PDB file of C-alpha atoms in Angstrom:
ATOM      1  CA  UNK A   1       0.000   0.000   0.000  1.00 96.00           C
ATOM      2  CA  UNK A   2       1.047   3.537  -0.683  1.00 98.00           C
ATOM      3  CA  UNK A   3      -0.300   7.044  -0.137  1.00 98.00           C
ATOM      4  CA  UNK A   4      -1.379   9.272  -3.007  1.00 98.00           C
ATOM      5  CA  UNK A   5      -0.918  13.021  -2.556  1.00 98.00           C
ATOM      6  CA  UNK A   6      -1.983  15.631  -5.095  1.00 98.00           C
ATOM      7  CA  UNK A   7      -0.279  18.998  -4.772  1.00 96.00           C
ATOM      8  CA  UNK A   8      -2.580  21.893  -5.619  1.00 93.00           C
ATOM      9  CA  UNK A   9      -0.859  24.791  -3.941  1.00 74.00           C
ATOM     10  CA  UNK A  10       0.329  26.780  -6.937  1.00 59.00           C
ATOM     11  CA  UNK A  11      -1.022  30.167  -7.914  1.00 56.00           C
ATOM     12  CA  UNK A  12      -1.857  29.165 -11.533  1.00 50.00           C
ATOM     13  CA  UNK A  13      -0.544  32.512 -12.823  1.00 54.00           C
ATOM     14  CA  UNK A  14       0.297  31.242 -16.316  1.00 55.00           C
ATOM     15  CA  UNK A  15      -2.965  29.302 -16.465  1.00 52.00           C
ATOM     16  CA  UNK A  16      -5.093  32.356 -15.644  1.00 55.00           C
ATOM     17  CA  UNK A  17      -7.468  30.509 -13.285  1.00 63.00           C
ATOM     18  CA  UNK A  18      -7.296  27.844 -10.575  1.00 78.00           C
ATOM     19  CA  UNK A  19      -6.105  24.983 -12.755  1.00 81.00           C
ATOM     20  CA  UNK A  20      -7.052  22.370 -10.165  1.00 85.00           C
ATOM     21  CA  UNK A  21     -10.699  23.272 -10.793  1.00 82.00           C
ATOM     22  CA  UNK A  22     -10.425  23.804 -14.552  1.00 82.00           C
ATOM     23  CA  UNK A  23     -12.939  21.554 -16.333  1.00 84.00           C
ATOM     24  CA  UNK A  24     -11.132  19.363 -18.833  1.00 81.00           C
ATOM     25  CA  UNK A  25     -13.236  16.847 -20.734  1.00 88.00           C
ATOM     26  CA  UNK A  26     -16.018  17.223 -18.187  1.00 89.00           C
ATOM     27  CA  UNK A  27     -13.943  16.910 -14.995  1.00 92.00           C
ATOM     28  CA  UNK A  28     -11.642  19.231 -13.057  1.00 93.00           C
ATOM     29  CA  UNK A  29      -7.948  18.599 -13.679  1.00 92.00           C
ATOM     30  CA  UNK A  30      -7.507  17.668 -10.037  1.00 94.00           C
ATOM     31  CA  UNK A  31     -10.190  14.952 -10.370  1.00 96.00           C
ATOM     32  CA  UNK A  32      -8.221  13.333 -13.221  1.00 95.00           C
ATOM     33  CA  UNK A  33      -5.119  13.134 -11.028  1.00 97.00           C
ATOM     34  CA  UNK A  34      -7.044  11.789  -8.030  1.00 98.00           C
ATOM     35  CA  UNK A  35      -8.559   9.103 -10.276  1.00 97.00           C
ATOM     36  CA  UNK A  36      -5.081   8.020 -11.375  1.00 98.00           C
ATOM     37  CA  UNK A  37      -4.305   7.351  -7.706  1.00 98.00           C
ATOM     38  CA  UNK A  38      -7.392   5.180  -7.117  1.00 98.00           C
ATOM     39  CA  UNK A  39      -5.260   2.173  -6.119  1.00 98.00           C
ATOM     40  CA  UNK A  40      -3.516   4.078  -3.302  1.00 98.00           C
ATOM     41  CA  UNK A  41      -4.310   3.003   0.242  1.00 98.00           C
ATOM     42  CA  UNK A  42      -5.180   6.622   1.029  1.00 98.00           C
ATOM     43  CA  UNK A  43      -5.457   9.782  -1.024  1.00 98.00           C
ATOM     44  CA  UNK A  44      -5.419  13.427  -0.081  1.00 98.00           C
ATOM     45  CA  UNK A  45      -4.806  16.896  -1.470  1.00 97.00           C
ATOM     46  CA  UNK A  46      -2.165  19.316  -0.244  1.00 97.00           C
ATOM     47  CA  UNK A  47      -3.445  22.862  -0.766  1.00 95.00           C
ATOM     48  CA  UNK A  48      -3.788  26.104   1.112  1.00 89.00           C
ATOM     49  CA  UNK A  49      -7.437  26.485   0.101  1.00 89.00           C
ATOM     50  CA  UNK A  50     -10.441  24.188   0.437  1.00 91.00           C
ATOM     51  CA  UNK A  51     -11.328  21.693  -2.281  1.00 93.00           C
ATOM     52  CA  UNK A  52     -14.364  19.407  -2.218  1.00 92.00           C
ATOM     53  CA  UNK A  53     -13.245  16.170  -3.860  1.00 94.00           C
ATOM     54  CA  UNK A  54     -14.193  13.687  -1.145  1.00 95.00           C
ATOM     55  CA  UNK A  55     -10.675  13.347   0.245  1.00 97.00           C
ATOM     56  CA  UNK A  56      -8.895  15.239   3.039  1.00 97.00           C
ATOM     57  CA  UNK A  57      -7.188  18.534   2.205  1.00 97.00           C
ATOM     58  CA  UNK A  58      -4.100  19.494   4.209  1.00 97.00           C
ATOM     59  CA  UNK A  59      -2.498  22.942   4.165  1.00 96.00           C
ATOM     60  CA  UNK A  60       1.260  23.362   3.975  1.00 96.00           C
ATOM     61  CA  UNK A  61       2.784  22.750   7.395  1.00 96.00           C
ATOM     62  CA  UNK A  62       5.862  24.784   6.445  1.00 95.00           C
ATOM     63  CA  UNK A  63       4.509  27.301   3.918  1.00 93.00           C
ATOM     64  CA  UNK A  64       6.542  29.432   1.566  1.00 92.00           C
ATOM     65  CA  UNK A  65       8.781  26.724   0.089  1.00 93.00           C
ATOM     66  CA  UNK A  66       6.805  26.099  -3.118  1.00 92.00           C
ATOM     67  CA  UNK A  67       6.547  22.417  -4.114  1.00 94.00           C
ATOM     68  CA  UNK A  68       8.927  21.462  -1.317  1.00 96.00           C
ATOM     69  CA  UNK A  69       6.279  22.662   1.183  1.00 96.00           C
ATOM     70  CA  UNK A  70       3.749  20.378  -0.504  1.00 97.00           C
ATOM     71  CA  UNK A  71       6.120  17.416  -0.473  1.00 98.00           C
ATOM     72  CA  UNK A  72       6.883  18.048   3.199  1.00 98.00           C
ATOM     73  CA  UNK A  73       3.193  18.067   4.126  1.00 98.00           C
ATOM     74  CA  UNK A  74       2.539  14.945   2.050  1.00 98.00           C
ATOM     75  CA  UNK A  75       5.339  13.047   3.804  1.00 98.00           C
ATOM     76  CA  UNK A  76       4.174  14.141   7.257  1.00 98.00           C
ATOM     77  CA  UNK A  77       0.493  13.310   6.640  1.00 98.00           C
ATOM     78  CA  UNK A  78       1.025   9.988   4.830  1.00 98.00           C
ATOM     79  CA  UNK A  79       0.055   6.807   6.649  1.00 98.00           C
ATOM     80  CA  UNK A  80       2.153   4.584   4.350  1.00 98.00           C
ATOM     81  CA  UNK A  81       5.950   4.652   3.868  1.00 98.00           C
ATOM     82  CA  UNK A  82       5.820   5.337   0.116  1.00 98.00           C
ATOM     83  CA  UNK A  83       4.017   8.431  -1.176  1.00 98.00           C
ATOM     84  CA  UNK A  84       3.024   8.991  -4.801  1.00 98.00           C
ATOM     85  CA  UNK A  85       3.274  12.762  -5.282  1.00 98.00           C
ATOM     86  CA  UNK A  86       1.543  14.353  -8.262  1.00 98.00           C
ATOM     87  CA  UNK A  87       0.910  17.903  -9.373  1.00 95.00           C
ATOM     88  CA  UNK A  88      -2.751  18.708  -9.975  1.00 93.00           C
ATOM     89  CA  UNK A  89      -2.191  19.512 -13.661  1.00 92.00           C
ATOM     90  CA  UNK A  90      -1.291  16.039 -14.994  1.00 94.00           C
ATOM     91  CA  UNK A  91      -4.560  14.714 -16.466  1.00 94.00           C
ATOM     92  CA  UNK A  92      -3.014  11.760 -18.315  1.00 95.00           C
ATOM     93  CA  UNK A  93      -1.545   9.921 -15.348  1.00 97.00           C
ATOM     94  CA  UNK A  94      -3.071   6.465 -14.895  1.00 98.00           C
ATOM     95  CA  UNK A  95      -3.291   3.790 -12.212  1.00 98.00           C
ATOM     96  CA  UNK A  96      -0.949   1.724 -14.396  1.00 98.00           C
ATOM     97  CA  UNK A  97       1.652   4.479 -14.344  1.00 98.00           C
ATOM     98  CA  UNK A  98       1.609   4.556 -10.540  1.00 98.00           C
ATOM     99  CA  UNK A  99       1.721   0.733 -10.405  1.00 98.00           C
ATOM    100  CA  UNK A 100       4.888   0.762 -12.533  1.00 98.00           C
ATOM    101  CA  UNK A 101       6.598   3.320 -10.303  1.00 98.00           C
ATOM    102  CA  UNK A 102       5.438   1.616  -7.106  1.00 98.00           C
ATOM    103  CA  UNK A 103       6.886  -1.699  -8.303  1.00 98.00           C
ATOM    104  CA  UNK A 104      10.193   0.085  -8.842  1.00 98.00           C
ATOM    105  CA  UNK A 105       9.894   1.801  -5.435  1.00 98.00           C
ATOM    106  CA  UNK A 106       9.518  -1.524  -3.656  1.00 98.00           C
ATOM    107  CA  UNK A 107      12.721  -2.767  -5.304  1.00 97.00           C
ATOM    108  CA  UNK A 108      14.628   0.517  -4.995  1.00 97.00           C
ATOM    109  CA  UNK A 109      17.614   1.011  -2.695  1.00 98.00           C
ATOM    110  CA  UNK A 110      16.841   4.765  -2.841  1.00 98.00           C
ATOM    111  CA  UNK A 111      14.040   6.800  -1.213  1.00 98.00           C
ATOM    112  CA  UNK A 112      12.950   8.472  -4.474  1.00 98.00           C
ATOM    113  CA  UNK A 113      11.675   6.969  -7.726  1.00 98.00           C
ATOM    114  CA  UNK A 114      11.365   9.593 -10.453  1.00 98.00           C
ATOM    115  CA  UNK A 115      10.968   9.466 -14.227  1.00 98.00           C
ATOM    116  CA  UNK A 116      12.859  11.340 -16.900  1.00 97.00           C
ATOM    117  CA  UNK A 117      10.597  12.986 -19.470  1.00 97.00           C
ATOM    118  CA  UNK A 118      11.236  12.705 -23.240  1.00 96.00           C
ATOM    119  CA  UNK A 119      12.953  16.125 -23.212  1.00 95.00           C
ATOM    120  CA  UNK A 120      15.542  14.853 -20.735  1.00 96.00           C
ATOM    121  CA  UNK A 121      14.220  16.561 -17.590  1.00 96.00           C
ATOM    122  CA  UNK A 122      13.261  14.913 -14.316  1.00 96.00           C
ATOM    123  CA  UNK A 123       9.580  14.939 -13.310  1.00 97.00           C
ATOM    124  CA  UNK A 124       9.665  15.247  -9.499  1.00 97.00           C
ATOM    125  CA  UNK A 125       5.925  15.972  -9.288  1.00 96.00           C
ATOM    126  CA  UNK A 126       4.941  12.610 -10.733  1.00 97.00           C
ATOM    127  CA  UNK A 127       7.198  10.507  -8.538  1.00 98.00           C
ATOM    128  CA  UNK A 128       7.379   8.349  -5.416  1.00 98.00           C
ATOM    129  CA  UNK A 129       9.037   9.529  -2.217  1.00 98.00           C
ATOM    130  CA  UNK A 130       9.695   7.461   0.880  1.00 98.00           C
ATOM    131  CA  UNK A 131       8.997   8.994   4.275  1.00 98.00           C
ATOM    132  CA  UNK A 132      12.761   8.665   4.900  1.00 98.00           C
ATOM    133  CA  UNK A 133      13.092  11.821   2.747  1.00 98.00           C
ATOM    134  CA  UNK A 134      11.477  13.937   5.467  1.00 98.00           C
ATOM    135  CA  UNK A 135      14.663  15.039   7.317  1.00 98.00           C
ATOM    136  CA  UNK A 136      16.297  16.128   4.045  1.00 98.00           C
ATOM    137  CA  UNK A 137      13.178  18.033   2.950  1.00 98.00           C
ATOM    138  CA  UNK A 138      12.960  19.803   6.311  1.00 98.00           C
ATOM    139  CA  UNK A 139      16.669  20.662   6.187  1.00 98.00           C
ATOM    140  CA  UNK A 140      16.310  22.164   2.723  1.00 98.00           C
ATOM    141  CA  UNK A 141      13.302  24.250   3.760  1.00 97.00           C
ATOM    142  CA  UNK A 142      15.197  25.570   6.798  1.00 96.00           C
ATOM    143  CA  UNK A 143      18.194  26.406   4.596  1.00 97.00           C
ATOM    144  CA  UNK A 144      16.053  28.028   1.880  1.00 96.00           C
ATOM    145  CA  UNK A 145      17.068  25.464  -0.755  1.00 96.00           C
ATOM    146  CA  UNK A 146      13.759  24.864  -2.531  1.00 95.00           C
ATOM    147  CA  UNK A 147      15.057  22.621  -5.333  1.00 95.00           C
ATOM    148  CA  UNK A 148      13.209  19.297  -5.432  1.00 95.00           C
ATOM    149  CA  UNK A 149      16.128  17.919  -7.413  1.00 95.00           C
ATOM    150  CA  UNK A 150      18.374  18.476  -4.403  1.00 96.00           C
ATOM    151  CA  UNK A 151      16.393  15.829  -2.493  1.00 97.00           C
ATOM    152  CA  UNK A 152      17.367  13.268  -5.133  1.00 96.00           C
ATOM    153  CA  UNK A 153      20.957  14.495  -5.311  1.00 96.00           C
ATOM    154  CA  UNK A 154      21.361  14.251  -1.533  1.00 97.00           C
ATOM    155  CA  UNK A 155      19.602  10.916  -0.970  1.00 98.00           C
ATOM    156  CA  UNK A 156      19.884   9.104  -4.284  1.00 97.00           C
ATOM    157  CA  UNK A 157      17.082   8.083  -6.603  1.00 98.00           C
ATOM    158  CA  UNK A 158      15.977   5.338  -8.900  1.00 98.00           C
ATOM    159  CA  UNK A 159      15.425   6.935 -12.290  1.00 97.00           C
ATOM    160  CA  UNK A 160      12.824   5.628 -14.700  1.00 98.00           C
ATOM    161  CA  UNK A 161      13.667   6.113 -18.368  1.00 97.00           C
ATOM    162  CA  UNK A 162      11.230   8.147 -20.441  1.00 97.00           C
ATOM    163  CA  UNK A 163      11.208   5.426 -23.082  1.00 97.00           C
ATOM    164  CA  UNK A 164       9.890   2.848 -20.614  1.00 97.00           C
ATOM    165  CA  UNK A 165       7.049   5.155 -19.604  1.00 98.00           C
ATOM    166  CA  UNK A 166       6.229   6.288 -23.165  1.00 97.00           C
ATOM    167  CA  UNK A 167       6.088   2.715 -24.520  1.00 97.00           C
ATOM    168  CA  UNK A 168       3.517   1.765 -21.893  1.00 97.00           C
ATOM    169  CA  UNK A 169       1.487   4.964 -21.428  1.00 97.00           C
ATOM    170  CA  UNK A 170       2.231   7.279 -24.330  1.00 95.00           C
ATOM    171  CA  UNK A 171       4.126  10.556 -24.361  1.00 94.00           C
ATOM    172  CA  UNK A 172       1.143  12.579 -23.213  1.00 93.00           C
ATOM    173  CA  UNK A 173       1.369  11.065 -19.694  1.00 95.00           C
ATOM    174  CA  UNK A 174       4.025  13.754 -19.129  1.00 96.00           C
ATOM    175  CA  UNK A 175       1.751  16.647 -20.115  1.00 86.00           C
ATOM    176  CA  UNK A 176       1.444  19.135 -17.290  1.00 80.00           C
ATOM    177  CA  UNK A 177      -0.936  21.923 -18.222  1.00 73.00           C
ATOM    178  CA  UNK A 178       0.638  25.249 -17.387  1.00 70.00           C
ATOM    179  CA  UNK A 179      -1.619  26.993 -19.909  1.00 61.00           C
ATOM    180  CA  UNK A 180      -5.141  26.108 -21.083  1.00 59.00           C
ATOM    181  CA  UNK A 181      -4.024  25.923 -24.720  1.00 61.00           C
ATOM    182  CA  UNK A 182      -1.605  23.077 -23.838  1.00 65.00           C
ATOM    183  CA  UNK A 183      -4.546  20.728 -23.226  1.00 62.00           C
ATOM    184  CA  UNK A 184      -5.464  18.688 -26.317  1.00 64.00           C
TER     185      UNK A 184
END
């Protein structure tokens, strides 16, 4: 069992509206991401505003550190050791995607399992984090180092190749909608 946490704490400046609530193909973007985590033993949202999606909503415990604040809250609130962390703007994630990463997490010697995207960048907001990451995340917040990538650099990570993900789920699984016109 693992925990599923959807981070919805951004300001959606480029999007022009609260993207978590933006209706895409008849459902809010956040609902698509929650559905992808349906096999998690628990699911919740990390946000500094209320959302009514039938799951708990937790505000940042250490606000002001961007996505690192959300990751921190997710790790603190999670009941299970492994936490699937997803941004709220990834409508093409699937239960199968999370199953693939969770399988790798269970076999990983590292506390982070994160995919590369086809452009060669890491995707830390569609990844698994073990609760063992918590001290490093707290240290970075205290020091003002808000780079999610620093968590992986400090603790090590199992990296999932983009090709492996694309072959199974298609390239669009990596689409994060920063602007409305990016949604197909």
